[in-house]
Amino acid sequence: MAASVKNKKCLVIGGCGFLGRHLCEGLLERGWTVNVFDIRSTFEDSRIKFFIGDLCKKEDLLPALEGVYCVFHCASPAPLSNNKALFYKVNYEGTRNVIEACKEAGVKRMVLTSSASVVYEGKGIRNGREEELPYAAKPLDYYTETKILQERTSLEANSDDFYTVAIRPHGIFGPRDLQLVPITVDMARKGKTKFIIGDGKNVVDFTYVGNVVHGHILAAEHIGPGSPANGKAYHITNDEPIFFWTFMTRLLTGLGYPAPRIHLPYSLLYVVALFLQFVAWIVSPLVIFTPSLSPMKVALAGTDHFYNCENAKRDLGYSPVFTLDQALKLTIESYPEMRNPEEKKGS
Ligand SMILES: NC(=O)c1ccc[n+]([C@@H]2O[C@H](COP(=O)([O-])OP(=O)(O)OC[C@H]3O[C@@H](n4cnc5c(N)ncnc54)[C@H](O)[C@@H]3O)[C@@H](O)[C@H]2O)c1
Ligand SMILES: CC(C)=CCC[C@@H](C)[C@H]1CC[C@H]2C3=C(CC[C@]12C)[C@@]1(C)CC[C@H](O)[C@@](C)(C(=O)O)[C@@H]1CC3
């Protein structure tokens, strides 16, 4: 049964990010008192108390944890960056630090933002269930490797004194998104979205940020003494698997760009991506460069990866609040600056 959280205080670690800020807005609407902890400041809100610091430093965290009922840990370095040391420092060592600081400060609950890709190795996953999928033995990138360490550490910390739960969203998109929409538009403006990787029939999840927020808040309201959610991981998706390239087409055409139309063989692109990754590794002692075509991105664009969220429905009472149609409309409308500048000239 969900606990009453009226005026309970929470701390959103990573609250100045894309998901974090939406989470703060959802928590405030739900009646929570919200503190934010982040290494940077990106917005102001008189209802929120901001703490600027590094989650890797306990002395930075402790003041922000005073009197906190639940921590939402949704901080991470940018997933598509290539800074292995930072991924390890923040996602693994930093998360261990967050757990220690929570226990020292007497915080009893933590909701971790994990990722559905902690079980993804580039092979198709169709309607994947949490209890049927082990952690990826060969993750396709280091970000995912550290997300596995992060989730495992967080769930292993679960006890009757400190309840933890991991939320595994997949392909989050929405207003103020920092990667999916901006990267797609950047590729479109460079003429790189005319290609379809593979046959275009791979089915995936894309999840609206409002639904991810809903899942996180339900998780915080449900963990606690005797809860089946304690120490568990839950997929949170839109529950509407869609062809990857149909989603991309709707996003691109909705923003005034042409739809992808030229098929390229998946295996060829994957081999090219592996070769570029090898070259980047060879030259790394001299120069750091991150190929835009990575094995992870090619695999995500060319294979099935969608997940079952029945466990979240059963244990958390989750069901998506926004449909994909509503979500795409809200997202496209929120990005006037991302529209194709050529469409105005043509009209
Ligand atoms: N965006 C997606 O598609 C997606 C999908 C699944 C899971 N996730 C997970 O959701 C979470 C949020 O992702 P996002 O897309 O909002 O990313 P984001 O980059 O927009 O936000 C992450 C925030 O964490 C903060 N941060 C990073 N290092 C920090 C540190 N050392 N100390 C304090 N704050 C620090 C950043 O400043 C940033 O504000 C991440 O854990 C990510 O792994 C994202
Ligand atoms: C037309 C084309 C190909 C456009 C490119 C779209 C590109 C940018 C876009 C398409 C798919 C999308 C994607 C992510 C980043 C942007 C990217 C790659 C990441 C990796 C963010 C981190 C999350 O943890 C993780 C792993 C998840 O949710 O599991 C996702 C998985 C899905």
XYZ file of C-alpha atoms and ligand atoms in Angstrom:
423
model
C 0.000 0.000 0.000
C 1.497 3.402 -0.906
C 2.704 5.377 2.086
C 1.328 8.893 2.587
C 4.078 11.260 1.510
C 2.390 14.611 2.051
C 5.183 17.079 2.944
C 7.807 14.326 3.178
C 11.223 15.640 2.183
C 13.226 14.054 -0.622
C 16.588 14.715 -2.235
C 16.945 14.414 -6.008
C 20.599 13.738 -6.785
C 21.094 14.822 -10.411
C 18.021 17.033 -10.085
C 19.362 19.618 -12.543
C 19.376 17.096 -15.398
C 16.742 16.153 -17.969
C 15.005 13.437 -15.924
C 15.920 15.009 -12.596
C 14.157 18.315 -13.219
C 11.007 16.582 -14.491
C 11.165 14.391 -11.374
C 11.353 17.480 -9.143
C 8.304 18.960 -10.876
C 6.354 15.713 -10.455
C 7.310 15.380 -6.794
C 6.269 18.956 -6.030
C 2.918 18.331 -7.712
C 2.522 15.218 -5.557
C 3.098 17.214 -2.342
C 6.712 16.318 -1.608
C 9.195 18.800 -0.203
C 12.093 18.743 -2.682
C 15.816 19.299 -2.249
C 18.140 19.074 -5.251
C 21.773 17.998 -5.191
C 23.791 18.432 -8.370
C 27.298 19.319 -9.479
C 25.861 22.126 -11.620
C 22.907 24.497 -11.555
C 20.542 24.628 -14.539
C 17.329 26.179 -13.214
C 15.792 28.091 -10.337
C 12.619 27.303 -8.393
C 11.726 29.028 -5.109
C 10.026 25.834 -3.878
C 13.279 23.867 -4.079
C 16.389 24.035 -1.881
C 19.481 23.531 -4.044
C 22.765 22.004 -2.890
C 25.630 22.252 -5.368
C 28.320 19.613 -4.915
C 29.897 16.355 -6.073
C 28.128 13.129 -5.105
C 31.586 11.564 -4.865
C 32.263 13.717 -1.804
C 30.443 12.709 1.387
C 31.036 16.132 2.928
C 29.087 17.679 0.051
C 26.203 15.228 0.404
C 25.601 15.146 4.161
C 24.083 18.641 4.551
C 21.634 17.875 1.731
C 20.516 14.627 3.406
C 19.342 16.112 6.699
C 15.756 15.058 7.472
C 15.347 13.389 4.072
C 12.713 10.609 3.785
C 13.818 9.306 0.393
C 16.721 9.893 -1.990
C 16.224 9.729 -5.769
C 19.617 9.032 -7.319
C 19.389 9.920 -10.983
C 22.842 11.362 -11.553
C 25.205 10.000 -14.178
C 27.778 11.362 -16.603
C 26.295 11.790 -20.097
C 25.649 8.245 -21.415
C 27.184 8.847 -24.829
C 30.344 10.509 -23.543
C 33.404 8.317 -23.541
C 35.007 9.141 -20.218
C 35.581 5.730 -18.659
C 37.236 7.075 -15.532
C 34.331 9.457 -14.880
C 31.734 6.745 -15.455
C 33.461 4.511 -12.897
C 34.034 7.346 -10.429
C 30.469 8.672 -10.494
C 28.307 5.657 -11.276
C 30.132 3.075 -9.145
C 32.322 4.741 -6.525
C 29.941 7.724 -6.307
C 26.905 5.506 -5.757
C 28.688 3.619 -2.976
C 29.371 7.014 -1.434
C 25.711 8.011 -1.733
C 24.682 4.808 0.050
C 27.186 5.365 2.875
C 26.127 8.997 3.264
C 22.437 8.005 3.356
C 23.080 5.480 6.111
C 25.180 7.989 8.061
C 22.438 10.603 7.759
C 19.691 8.137 8.760
C 17.946 8.189 5.350
C 15.794 5.035 5.016
C 14.957 4.922 1.284
C 16.714 5.258 -2.074
C 15.250 5.026 -5.566
C 18.008 4.499 -8.134
C 17.576 5.405 -11.788
C 19.183 2.471 -13.543
C 18.724 1.578 -17.225
C 16.980 -1.228 -19.110
C 20.222 -1.708 -21.011
C 21.942 -3.310 -18.026
C 20.798 -6.639 -19.555
C 21.473 -5.708 -23.204
C 24.401 -7.197 -25.170
C 23.309 -6.195 -28.691
C 21.257 -9.383 -29.189
C 17.472 -9.001 -29.562
C 15.422 -8.684 -26.373
C 11.657 -9.050 -26.883
C 9.281 -8.390 -23.988
C 12.169 -9.011 -21.603
C 11.256 -9.737 -17.981
C 13.525 -8.670 -15.100
C 13.679 -12.129 -13.523
C 14.552 -13.805 -16.848
C 17.418 -11.541 -17.916
C 20.840 -11.600 -16.223
C 23.114 -8.601 -16.238
C 24.934 -8.267 -19.555
C 28.144 -10.289 -19.430
C 29.474 -8.278 -22.388
C 27.931 -4.789 -22.272
C 28.437 -2.818 -25.483
C 29.807 0.267 -23.773
C 31.429 1.331 -20.544
C 28.489 3.467 -19.477
C 26.358 0.315 -19.339
C 29.126 -1.551 -17.522
C 29.081 1.059 -14.767
C 25.265 1.139 -14.675
C 25.380 -2.595 -13.925
C 27.818 -1.983 -11.070
C 25.627 0.878 -9.854
C 22.407 -1.138 -9.862
C 23.965 -4.224 -8.325
C 25.553 -2.156 -5.524
C 22.291 -0.316 -4.845
C 20.117 -3.444 -4.673
C 22.662 -5.327 -2.556
C 22.503 -2.443 -0.054
C 18.811 -3.136 0.570
C 18.019 -3.980 4.218
C 15.362 -3.376 6.864
C 17.250 -0.191 7.759
C 17.719 1.094 4.192
C 15.189 0.189 1.494
C 16.406 0.417 -2.098
C 14.766 -0.085 -5.494
C 16.060 0.366 -9.068
C 13.984 1.799 -11.910
C 15.045 0.702 -15.396
C 13.685 3.168 -17.953
C 14.464 2.696 -21.653
C 14.968 5.363 -24.298
C 13.622 8.312 -22.324
C 12.432 11.256 -24.401
C 10.479 14.464 -23.805
C 10.790 18.240 -23.405
C 14.280 19.367 -22.365
C 15.746 16.020 -23.466
C 19.487 16.481 -23.864
C 20.355 13.693 -26.194
C 17.729 11.771 -28.151
C 16.053 14.762 -29.815
C 19.080 17.096 -30.055
C 21.366 14.351 -31.457
C 18.702 13.223 -33.924
C 18.139 16.801 -35.119
C 21.878 17.416 -35.377
C 22.192 14.293 -37.547
C 19.225 15.439 -39.654
C 20.764 18.874 -40.210
C 23.973 17.127 -41.348
C 22.036 14.951 -43.794
C 22.763 11.771 -41.812
C 19.161 10.657 -41.222
C 18.385 9.524 -44.765
C 19.652 6.048 -43.847
C 17.843 3.160 -42.153
C 20.103 0.680 -40.370
C 18.854 -2.817 -41.216
C 15.365 -3.735 -42.464
C 13.675 -1.074 -40.318
C 11.503 -3.653 -38.540
C 13.277 -3.811 -35.174
C 10.888 -3.213 -32.278
C 11.958 -1.143 -29.267
C 10.716 0.848 -26.272
C 10.834 4.610 -26.121
C 9.567 5.991 -22.818
C 8.078 9.416 -22.204
C 9.782 11.253 -19.342
C 6.424 11.842 -17.610
C 5.919 8.082 -17.326
C 9.437 7.598 -15.964
C 8.735 10.240 -13.308
C 5.485 8.470 -12.419
C 7.326 5.161 -11.996
C 9.964 6.712 -9.747
C 7.414 8.349 -7.458
C 5.373 5.148 -7.166
C 8.556 3.261 -6.263
C 9.344 5.733 -3.460
C 5.794 5.461 -2.151
C 5.853 1.657 -2.172
C 9.252 0.607 -0.747
C 9.335 0.141 3.016
C 8.629 -2.528 5.677
C 7.341 -5.750 4.058
C 7.152 -4.293 0.521
C 7.682 -6.750 -2.396
C 9.549 -3.920 -4.164
C 12.404 -3.758 -1.671
C 15.745 -4.628 -3.311
C 14.155 -5.148 -6.729
C 14.636 -3.696 -10.244
C 11.645 -2.683 -12.383
C 11.308 -1.906 -16.079
C 9.384 1.316 -16.596
C 8.356 1.779 -20.233
C 5.511 3.279 -22.263
C 4.199 -0.284 -22.667
C 3.854 0.471 -26.401
C 6.747 -1.211 -28.268
C 7.237 0.436 -31.662
C 9.433 0.000 -34.737
C 12.572 2.050 -33.956
C 12.432 3.574 -37.426
C 8.734 4.398 -37.182
C 9.457 6.349 -34.010
C 12.411 8.112 -35.648
C 10.309 8.876 -38.739
C 7.496 10.358 -36.637
C 9.963 12.452 -34.638
C 11.843 13.674 -37.715
C 8.798 14.422 -39.891
C 7.085 16.005 -36.890
C 10.007 18.447 -36.756
C 9.883 19.058 -40.515
C 12.741 16.776 -41.627
C 12.460 14.051 -44.310
C 11.927 10.458 -43.217
C 14.866 7.976 -43.355
C 14.530 5.922 -46.559
C 17.773 4.257 -47.712
C 18.435 0.843 -46.124
C 22.005 0.008 -45.120
C 22.996 -3.529 -44.067
C 23.068 -3.819 -40.275
C 26.096 -6.117 -40.201
C 28.115 -3.725 -42.402
C 27.389 -0.765 -40.120
C 28.183 -2.824 -37.021
C 31.558 -3.871 -38.437
C 32.328 -0.241 -39.356
C 31.407 0.829 -35.811
C 33.671 -1.864 -34.325
C 36.517 -0.741 -36.597
C 36.070 2.900 -35.547
C 36.031 1.809 -31.895
C 39.308 -0.058 -32.470
C 40.903 2.968 -34.158
C 39.748 5.221 -31.297
C 41.371 2.792 -28.848
C 44.640 2.593 -30.816
C 45.062 6.394 -31.003
C 43.778 7.037 -27.456
C 47.297 7.473 -25.954
C 47.754 10.377 -28.358
C 44.244 11.756 -28.947
C 40.753 11.079 -27.548
C 38.068 10.863 -30.167
C 34.565 9.430 -29.829
C 33.194 8.058 -33.106
C 29.573 9.129 -33.573
C 28.881 5.653 -34.957
C 29.356 3.291 -31.976
C 28.516 -0.428 -31.692
C 25.955 0.481 -29.007
C 24.183 3.060 -31.181
C 24.164 0.754 -34.229
C 22.827 -2.150 -32.163
C 20.137 0.047 -30.591
C 19.105 1.257 -34.044
C 19.074 -2.216 -35.628
C 17.900 -4.820 -33.079
C 14.813 -5.517 -30.986
C 14.974 -4.226 -27.414
C 11.673 -3.876 -25.588
C 10.803 -4.850 -22.050
C 7.893 -6.165 -20.020
C 6.712 -3.928 -17.152
C 4.112 -6.265 -15.632
C 6.166 -6.495 -12.406
C 5.977 -2.704 -11.975
C 2.220 -2.862 -12.595
C 1.847 -5.587 -9.952
C 4.174 -4.292 -7.229
C 4.092 -0.515 -7.790
C 0.649 -0.029 -9.316
C 2.345 1.426 -12.399
C 0.656 2.121 -15.694
C 1.787 4.688 -18.254
C 0.140 8.103 -17.838
C 1.071 9.350 -21.325
C 0.576 7.418 -24.572
C 3.277 7.522 -27.244
C 1.007 9.654 -29.438
C 0.532 12.199 -26.640
C 4.235 12.032 -25.775
C 5.451 12.627 -29.340
C 3.029 15.554 -29.713
C 4.179 17.139 -26.431
C 7.844 16.590 -27.309
C 7.640 17.958 -30.869
C 5.677 20.998 -29.677
C 8.319 21.693 -27.003
C 11.118 22.076 -29.552
C 10.268 24.980 -31.932
C 14.000 25.744 -32.114
C 14.704 22.208 -33.359
C 12.411 22.470 -36.388
C 13.840 22.191 -39.897
C 14.806 25.768 -40.862
C 14.405 24.740 -44.523
C 10.685 24.060 -44.149
C 9.938 27.785 -43.697
C 11.862 28.663 -46.868
C 9.942 25.990 -48.760
C 6.512 27.207 -47.595
N 18.118 9.652 -20.990
C 17.824 8.375 -21.141
O 17.397 7.929 -22.229
C 18.003 7.416 -19.989
C 17.470 6.132 -20.111
C 17.619 5.239 -19.052
C 18.266 5.640 -17.888
N 18.772 6.891 -17.806
C 19.415 7.286 -16.546
O 18.654 8.385 -16.029
C 19.484 9.228 -15.243
C 19.300 10.667 -15.697
O 19.625 10.730 -17.044
P 19.455 12.101 -17.836
O 19.185 11.751 -19.271
O 18.511 12.976 -17.106
O 20.944 12.713 -17.734
P 21.421 14.219 -17.520
O 22.837 14.248 -17.959
O 20.451 15.144 -18.125
O 21.333 14.406 -15.921
C 22.292 13.843 -15.061
C 22.578 14.862 -13.959
O 23.526 14.288 -13.048
C 24.418 15.318 -12.645
N 25.703 14.768 -12.193
C 26.616 14.095 -12.943
N 27.701 13.807 -12.190
C 27.473 14.303 -10.934
C 28.208 14.335 -9.720
N 29.444 13.800 -9.631
N 27.660 14.929 -8.634
C 26.416 15.474 -8.714
N 25.658 15.491 -9.836
C 26.193 14.906 -10.935
C 24.600 16.165 -13.915
O 25.076 17.465 -13.590
C 23.191 16.168 -14.502
O 22.464 17.289 -14.080
C 20.903 8.693 -15.413
O 21.230 7.889 -14.295
C 20.821 7.807 -16.663
O 21.764 6.751 -16.599
C 18.670 7.808 -18.812
C 18.188 8.440 -36.672
C 19.081 8.061 -35.539
C 19.804 6.758 -35.617
C 19.194 8.911 -34.490
C 20.056 8.661 -33.292
C 19.173 8.459 -32.096
C 20.056 8.171 -30.868
C 20.795 9.441 -30.456
C 19.189 7.630 -29.762
C 18.381 6.408 -30.251
C 18.295 5.443 -29.060
C 18.782 6.305 -27.892
C 19.210 5.642 -26.639
C 20.097 6.267 -25.807
C 20.809 7.531 -26.199
C 20.267 8.179 -27.485
C 19.912 7.126 -28.516
C 21.138 6.300 -28.870
C 20.578 5.613 -24.524
C 21.911 4.977 -24.882
C 20.792 6.649 -23.390
C 21.205 5.993 -22.089
C 20.152 5.003 -21.613
O 20.521 4.422 -20.376
C 19.851 3.936 -22.674
C 20.995 2.943 -22.757
C 18.598 3.176 -22.237
O 17.569 3.842 -22.138
O 18.616 1.963 -21.982
C 19.522 4.601 -24.025
C 19.175 3.623 -25.120
C 18.506 4.379 -26.269
